[in-house]
Short mmCIF file of C-alpha atoms (C1' of nucleotides) in Angstrom, two decimals:
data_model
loop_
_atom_site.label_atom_id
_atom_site.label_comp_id
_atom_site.label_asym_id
_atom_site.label_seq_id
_atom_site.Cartn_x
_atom_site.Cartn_y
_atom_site.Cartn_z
CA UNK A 79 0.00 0.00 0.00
CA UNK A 80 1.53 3.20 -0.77
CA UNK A 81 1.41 6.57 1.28
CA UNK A 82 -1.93 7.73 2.03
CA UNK A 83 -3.46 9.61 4.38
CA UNK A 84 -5.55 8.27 7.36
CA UNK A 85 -9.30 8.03 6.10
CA UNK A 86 -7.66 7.10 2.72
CA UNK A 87 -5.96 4.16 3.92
CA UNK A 88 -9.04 2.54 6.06
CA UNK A 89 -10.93 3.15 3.00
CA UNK A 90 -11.27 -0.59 2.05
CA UNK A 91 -12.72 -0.47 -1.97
CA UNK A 92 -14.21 -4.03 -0.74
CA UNK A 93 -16.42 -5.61 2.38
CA UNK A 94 -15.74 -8.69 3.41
CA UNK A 95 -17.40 -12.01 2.79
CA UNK A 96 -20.78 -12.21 4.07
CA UNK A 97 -19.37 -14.76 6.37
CA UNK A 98 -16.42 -12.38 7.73
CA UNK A 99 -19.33 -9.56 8.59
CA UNK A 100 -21.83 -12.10 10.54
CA UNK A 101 -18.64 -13.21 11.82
CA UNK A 102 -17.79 -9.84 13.35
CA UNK A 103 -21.10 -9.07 13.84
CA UNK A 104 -21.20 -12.36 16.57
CA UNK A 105 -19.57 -10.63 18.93
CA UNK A 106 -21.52 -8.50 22.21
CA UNK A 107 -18.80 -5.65 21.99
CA UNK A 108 -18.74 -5.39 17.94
CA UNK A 109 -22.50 -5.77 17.72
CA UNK A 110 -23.18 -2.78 20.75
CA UNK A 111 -20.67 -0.93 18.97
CA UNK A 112 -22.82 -1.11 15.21
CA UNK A 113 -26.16 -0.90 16.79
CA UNK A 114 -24.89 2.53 18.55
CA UNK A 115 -23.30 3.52 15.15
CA UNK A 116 -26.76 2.91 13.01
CA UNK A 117 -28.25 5.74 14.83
CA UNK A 118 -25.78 8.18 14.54
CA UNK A 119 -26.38 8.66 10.72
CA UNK A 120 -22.87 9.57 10.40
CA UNK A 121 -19.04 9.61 12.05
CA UNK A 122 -19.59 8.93 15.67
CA UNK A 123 -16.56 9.50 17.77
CA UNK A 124 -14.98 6.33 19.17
CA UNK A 125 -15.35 6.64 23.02
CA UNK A 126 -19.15 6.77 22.75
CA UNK A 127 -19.68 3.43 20.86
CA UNK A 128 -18.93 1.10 23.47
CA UNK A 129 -18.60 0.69 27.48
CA UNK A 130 -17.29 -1.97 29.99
CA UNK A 131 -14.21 -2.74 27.81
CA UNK A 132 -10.73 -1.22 27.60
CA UNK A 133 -9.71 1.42 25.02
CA UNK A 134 -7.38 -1.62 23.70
CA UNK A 135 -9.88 -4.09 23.68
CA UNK A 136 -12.15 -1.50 21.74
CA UNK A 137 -9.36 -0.36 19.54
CA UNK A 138 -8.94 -3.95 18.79
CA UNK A 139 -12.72 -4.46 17.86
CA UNK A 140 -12.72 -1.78 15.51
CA UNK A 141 -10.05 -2.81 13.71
CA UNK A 142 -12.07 -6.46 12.94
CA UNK A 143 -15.13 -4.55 12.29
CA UNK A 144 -12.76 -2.20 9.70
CA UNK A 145 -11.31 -4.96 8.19
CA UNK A 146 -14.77 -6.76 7.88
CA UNK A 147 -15.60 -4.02 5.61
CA UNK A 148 -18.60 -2.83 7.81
CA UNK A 149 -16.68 0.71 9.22
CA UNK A 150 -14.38 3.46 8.12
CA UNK A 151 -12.36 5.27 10.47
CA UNK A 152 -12.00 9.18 9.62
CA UNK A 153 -10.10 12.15 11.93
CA UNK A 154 -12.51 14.74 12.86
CA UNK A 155 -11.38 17.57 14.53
CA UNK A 156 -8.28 16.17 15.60
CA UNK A 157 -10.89 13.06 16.68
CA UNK A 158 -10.93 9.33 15.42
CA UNK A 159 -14.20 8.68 14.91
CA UNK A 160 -16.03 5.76 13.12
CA UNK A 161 -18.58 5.17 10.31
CA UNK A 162 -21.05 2.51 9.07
CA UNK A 163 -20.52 1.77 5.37
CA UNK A 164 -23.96 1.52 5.15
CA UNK A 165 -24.64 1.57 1.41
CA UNK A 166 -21.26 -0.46 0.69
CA UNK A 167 -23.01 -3.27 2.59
CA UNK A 168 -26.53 -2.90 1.80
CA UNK A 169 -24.92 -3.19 -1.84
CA UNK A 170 -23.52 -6.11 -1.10
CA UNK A 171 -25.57 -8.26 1.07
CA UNK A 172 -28.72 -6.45 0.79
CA UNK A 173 -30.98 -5.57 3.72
CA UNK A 174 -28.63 -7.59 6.51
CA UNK A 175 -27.27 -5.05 8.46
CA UNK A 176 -30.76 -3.58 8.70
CA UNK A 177 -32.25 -6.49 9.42
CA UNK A 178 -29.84 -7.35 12.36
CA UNK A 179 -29.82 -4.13 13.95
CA UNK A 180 -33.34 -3.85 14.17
CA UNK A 181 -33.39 -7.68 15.81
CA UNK A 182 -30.03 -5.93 18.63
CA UNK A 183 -32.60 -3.33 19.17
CA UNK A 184 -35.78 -5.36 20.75
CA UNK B 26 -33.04 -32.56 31.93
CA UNK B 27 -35.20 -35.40 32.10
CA UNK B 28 -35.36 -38.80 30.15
CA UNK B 29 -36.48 -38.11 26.55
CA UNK B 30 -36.34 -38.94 23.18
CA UNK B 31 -33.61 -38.09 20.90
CA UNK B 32 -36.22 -36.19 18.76
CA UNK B 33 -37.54 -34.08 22.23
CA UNK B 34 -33.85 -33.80 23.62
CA UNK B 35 -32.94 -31.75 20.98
CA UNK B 36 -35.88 -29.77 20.77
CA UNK B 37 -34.41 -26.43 22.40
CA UNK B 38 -37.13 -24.05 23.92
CA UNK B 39 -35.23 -20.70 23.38
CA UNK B 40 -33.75 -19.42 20.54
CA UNK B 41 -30.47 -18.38 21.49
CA UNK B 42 -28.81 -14.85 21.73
CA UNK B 43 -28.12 -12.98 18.32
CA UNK B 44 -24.62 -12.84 18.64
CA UNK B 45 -24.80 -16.32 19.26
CA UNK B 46 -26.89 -17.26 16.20
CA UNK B 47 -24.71 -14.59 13.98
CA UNK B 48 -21.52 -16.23 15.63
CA UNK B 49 -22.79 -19.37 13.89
CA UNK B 50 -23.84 -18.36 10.71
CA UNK B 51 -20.21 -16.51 10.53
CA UNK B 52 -18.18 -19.81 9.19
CA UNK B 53 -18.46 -20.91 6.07
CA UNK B 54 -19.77 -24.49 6.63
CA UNK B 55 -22.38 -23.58 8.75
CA UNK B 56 -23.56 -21.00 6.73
CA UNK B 57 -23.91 -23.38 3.56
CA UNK B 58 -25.47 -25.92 5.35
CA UNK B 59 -28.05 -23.63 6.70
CA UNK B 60 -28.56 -22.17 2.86
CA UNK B 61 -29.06 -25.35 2.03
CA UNK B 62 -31.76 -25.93 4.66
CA UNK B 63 -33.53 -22.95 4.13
CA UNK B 64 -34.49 -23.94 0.41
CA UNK B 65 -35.78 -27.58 1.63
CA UNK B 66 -38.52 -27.00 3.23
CA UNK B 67 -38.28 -29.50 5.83
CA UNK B 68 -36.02 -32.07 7.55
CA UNK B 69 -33.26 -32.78 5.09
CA UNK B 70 -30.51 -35.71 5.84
CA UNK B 71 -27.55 -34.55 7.00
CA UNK B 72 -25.13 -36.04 4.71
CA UNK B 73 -27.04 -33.39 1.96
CA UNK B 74 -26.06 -30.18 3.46
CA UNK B 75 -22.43 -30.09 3.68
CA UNK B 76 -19.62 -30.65 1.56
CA UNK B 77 -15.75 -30.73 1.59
CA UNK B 78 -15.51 -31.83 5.30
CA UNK B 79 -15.68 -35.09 7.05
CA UNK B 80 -18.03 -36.31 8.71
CA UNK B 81 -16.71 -35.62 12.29
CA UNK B 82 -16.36 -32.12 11.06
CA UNK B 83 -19.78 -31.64 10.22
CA UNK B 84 -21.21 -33.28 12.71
CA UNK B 85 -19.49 -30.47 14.88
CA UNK B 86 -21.15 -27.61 13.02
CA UNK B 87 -24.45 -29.07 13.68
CA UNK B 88 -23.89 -29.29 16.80
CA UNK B 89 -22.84 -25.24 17.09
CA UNK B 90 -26.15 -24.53 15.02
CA UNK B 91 -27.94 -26.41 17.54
CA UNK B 92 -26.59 -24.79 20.22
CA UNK B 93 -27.64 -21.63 18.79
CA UNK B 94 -30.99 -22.42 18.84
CA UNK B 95 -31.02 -22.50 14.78
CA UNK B 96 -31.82 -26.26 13.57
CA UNK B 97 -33.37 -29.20 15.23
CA UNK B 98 -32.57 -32.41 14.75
CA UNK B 99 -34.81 -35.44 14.28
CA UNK B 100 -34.08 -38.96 13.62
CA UNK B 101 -36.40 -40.14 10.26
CA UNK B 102 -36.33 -43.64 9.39
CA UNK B 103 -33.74 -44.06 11.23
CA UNK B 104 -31.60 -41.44 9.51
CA UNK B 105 -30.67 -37.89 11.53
CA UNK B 106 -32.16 -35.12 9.65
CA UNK B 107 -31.98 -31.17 10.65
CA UNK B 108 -33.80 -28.70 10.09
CA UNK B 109 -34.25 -24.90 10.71
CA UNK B 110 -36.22 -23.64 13.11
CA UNK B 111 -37.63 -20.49 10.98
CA UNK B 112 -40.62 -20.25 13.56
CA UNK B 113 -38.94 -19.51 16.50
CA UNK B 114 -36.10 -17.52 14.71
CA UNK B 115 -38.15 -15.05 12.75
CA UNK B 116 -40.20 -14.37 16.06
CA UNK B 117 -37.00 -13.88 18.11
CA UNK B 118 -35.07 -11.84 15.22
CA UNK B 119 -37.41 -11.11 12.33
CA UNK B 120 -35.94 -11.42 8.93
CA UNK B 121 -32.35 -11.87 9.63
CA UNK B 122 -32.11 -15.49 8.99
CA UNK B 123 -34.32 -14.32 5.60
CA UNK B 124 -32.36 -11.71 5.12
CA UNK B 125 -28.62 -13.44 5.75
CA UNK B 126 -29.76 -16.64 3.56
CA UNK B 127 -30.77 -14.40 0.45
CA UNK B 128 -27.40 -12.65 0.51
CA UNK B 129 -25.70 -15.97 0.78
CA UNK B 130 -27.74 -16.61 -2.60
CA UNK B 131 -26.75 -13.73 -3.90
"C1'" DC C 102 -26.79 -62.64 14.36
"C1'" DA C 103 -23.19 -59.96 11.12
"C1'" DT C 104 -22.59 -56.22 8.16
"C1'" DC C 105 -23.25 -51.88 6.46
"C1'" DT C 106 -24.12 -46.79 6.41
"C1'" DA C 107 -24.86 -42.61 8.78
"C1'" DG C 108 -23.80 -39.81 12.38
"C1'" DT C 109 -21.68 -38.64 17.21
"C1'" DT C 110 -18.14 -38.25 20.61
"C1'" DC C 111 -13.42 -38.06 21.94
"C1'" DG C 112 -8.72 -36.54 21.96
"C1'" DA C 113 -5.33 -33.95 19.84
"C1'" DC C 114 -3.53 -30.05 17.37
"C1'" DG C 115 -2.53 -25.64 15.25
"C1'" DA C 116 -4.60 -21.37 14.59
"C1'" DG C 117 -7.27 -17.72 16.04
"C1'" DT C 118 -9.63 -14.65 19.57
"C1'" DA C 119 -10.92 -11.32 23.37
"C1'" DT C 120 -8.74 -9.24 26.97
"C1'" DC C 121 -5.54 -6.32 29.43
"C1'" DG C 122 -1.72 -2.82 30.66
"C1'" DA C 123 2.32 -0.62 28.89
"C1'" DA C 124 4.30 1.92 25.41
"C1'" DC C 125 3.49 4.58 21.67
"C1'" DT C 126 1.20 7.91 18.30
"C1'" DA C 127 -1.76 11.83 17.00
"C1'" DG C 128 -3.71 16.27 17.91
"C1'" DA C 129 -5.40 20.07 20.60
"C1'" DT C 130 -4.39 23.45 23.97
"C1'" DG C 131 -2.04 26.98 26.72
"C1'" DC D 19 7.58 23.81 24.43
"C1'" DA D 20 4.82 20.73 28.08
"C1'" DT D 21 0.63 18.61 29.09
"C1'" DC D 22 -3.47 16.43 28.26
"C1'" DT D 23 -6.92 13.29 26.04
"C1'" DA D 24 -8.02 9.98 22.66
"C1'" DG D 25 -6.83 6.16 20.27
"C1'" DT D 26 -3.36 2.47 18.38
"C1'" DT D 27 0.05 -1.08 18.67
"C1'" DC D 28 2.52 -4.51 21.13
"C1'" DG D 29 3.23 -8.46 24.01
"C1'" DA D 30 1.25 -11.69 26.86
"C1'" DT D 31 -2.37 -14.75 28.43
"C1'" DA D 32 -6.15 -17.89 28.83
"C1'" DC D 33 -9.39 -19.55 26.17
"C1'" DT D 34 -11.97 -20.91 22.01
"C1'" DC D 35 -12.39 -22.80 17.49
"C1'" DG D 36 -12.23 -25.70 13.16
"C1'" DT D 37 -10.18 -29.69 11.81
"C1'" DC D 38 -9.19 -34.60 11.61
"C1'" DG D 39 -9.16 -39.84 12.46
"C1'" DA D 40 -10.37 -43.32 15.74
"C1'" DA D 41 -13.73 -45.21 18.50
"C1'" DC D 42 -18.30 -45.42 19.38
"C1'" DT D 43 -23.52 -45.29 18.73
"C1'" DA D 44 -27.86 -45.90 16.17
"C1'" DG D 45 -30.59 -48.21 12.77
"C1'" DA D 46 -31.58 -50.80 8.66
"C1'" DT D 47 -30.92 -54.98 6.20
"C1'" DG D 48 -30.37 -59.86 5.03
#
DNA sequence: CATCTAGTTCGACGAGTATCGAACTAGATG
DNA sequence: CATCTAGTTCGATACTCGTCGAACTAGATG
């Protein structure tokens, strides 16, 4: 990969299988995180999409859901904050992500 | 649990969580064998929803899809058939199984 | 009964995962 | 510049997971 800037680089041209997003997706933190995120209708910063874990751990979490294809990460204001690629995956795998968040919120 | 049949053991009363059921769905065996079952319409042998594993291996993933509250299992002339439990799953979830199996078709 | 097929359980193994604190990086602020 | 907050990476750890073949179980069949 050659030099690019931050929200350039974690902007994957691809999501993942539809395996590697349920896969992410089957996970309390990673799920809490994209329910929060479907909400927000845009970048949300990073410290108010999850609670009870570590910054690692979160770190960590949104770096499978990034590489899953199902967030980008872009600096706001000097602020990491994190997006659903919403139409990317509703491209992809149709109404899933809808249909799952929905279910995570009754 | 008390004495039953094989057919009533495996007959789970709750569905279970939905990162447990999307935890399942995310490996690729699992996820064919349930596309497989969704399109059948009923209890289909095991031996005709998986391919490319043995045996031991598959009878593994069942087991994590039962687990998850997803198939049943039922023993039909004296051969183990599963099937999904669509009932319970679309009135614990709505249309994600729906929606995750038509993607998988996609 | 013996034999067969289908499926399950067991034990082992290598790979992967969720977690944490420490060290580090990235910016904003005064 | 120093300091702070927010977030990432690293190393370590305990645990989980997908896989297999062997041994076992469950039925059907002759």
């Amino acid at each position: 990969m050659t030099t690019q800037t931050a929200a350039e680089a974690d902007e994957c041209p691809v999501v993942g299988t539809l395996e590697d997003v349920l896969a992410a997706l089957g996970d309390p933190v990673r799920l809490e995180m994209v329910r929060r995120m479907w909400g927000a209708g845009g970048p949300k910063p990073c410290g108010q999409l999850y609670a009870g874990v570590s910054k690692s751990t979160a770190s960590h979490h949104f770096k499978v859901l990034r590489e899953a294809g199902i967030v980008r990460t872009a600096r706001i204001n000097g602020k990491v904050h994190q997006e659903l690629r919403k139409a990317e995956l509703e491209a992809a795998f149709g109404p899933v992500l809808e249909s799952v968040v929905r279910a995570a919120n009754r």
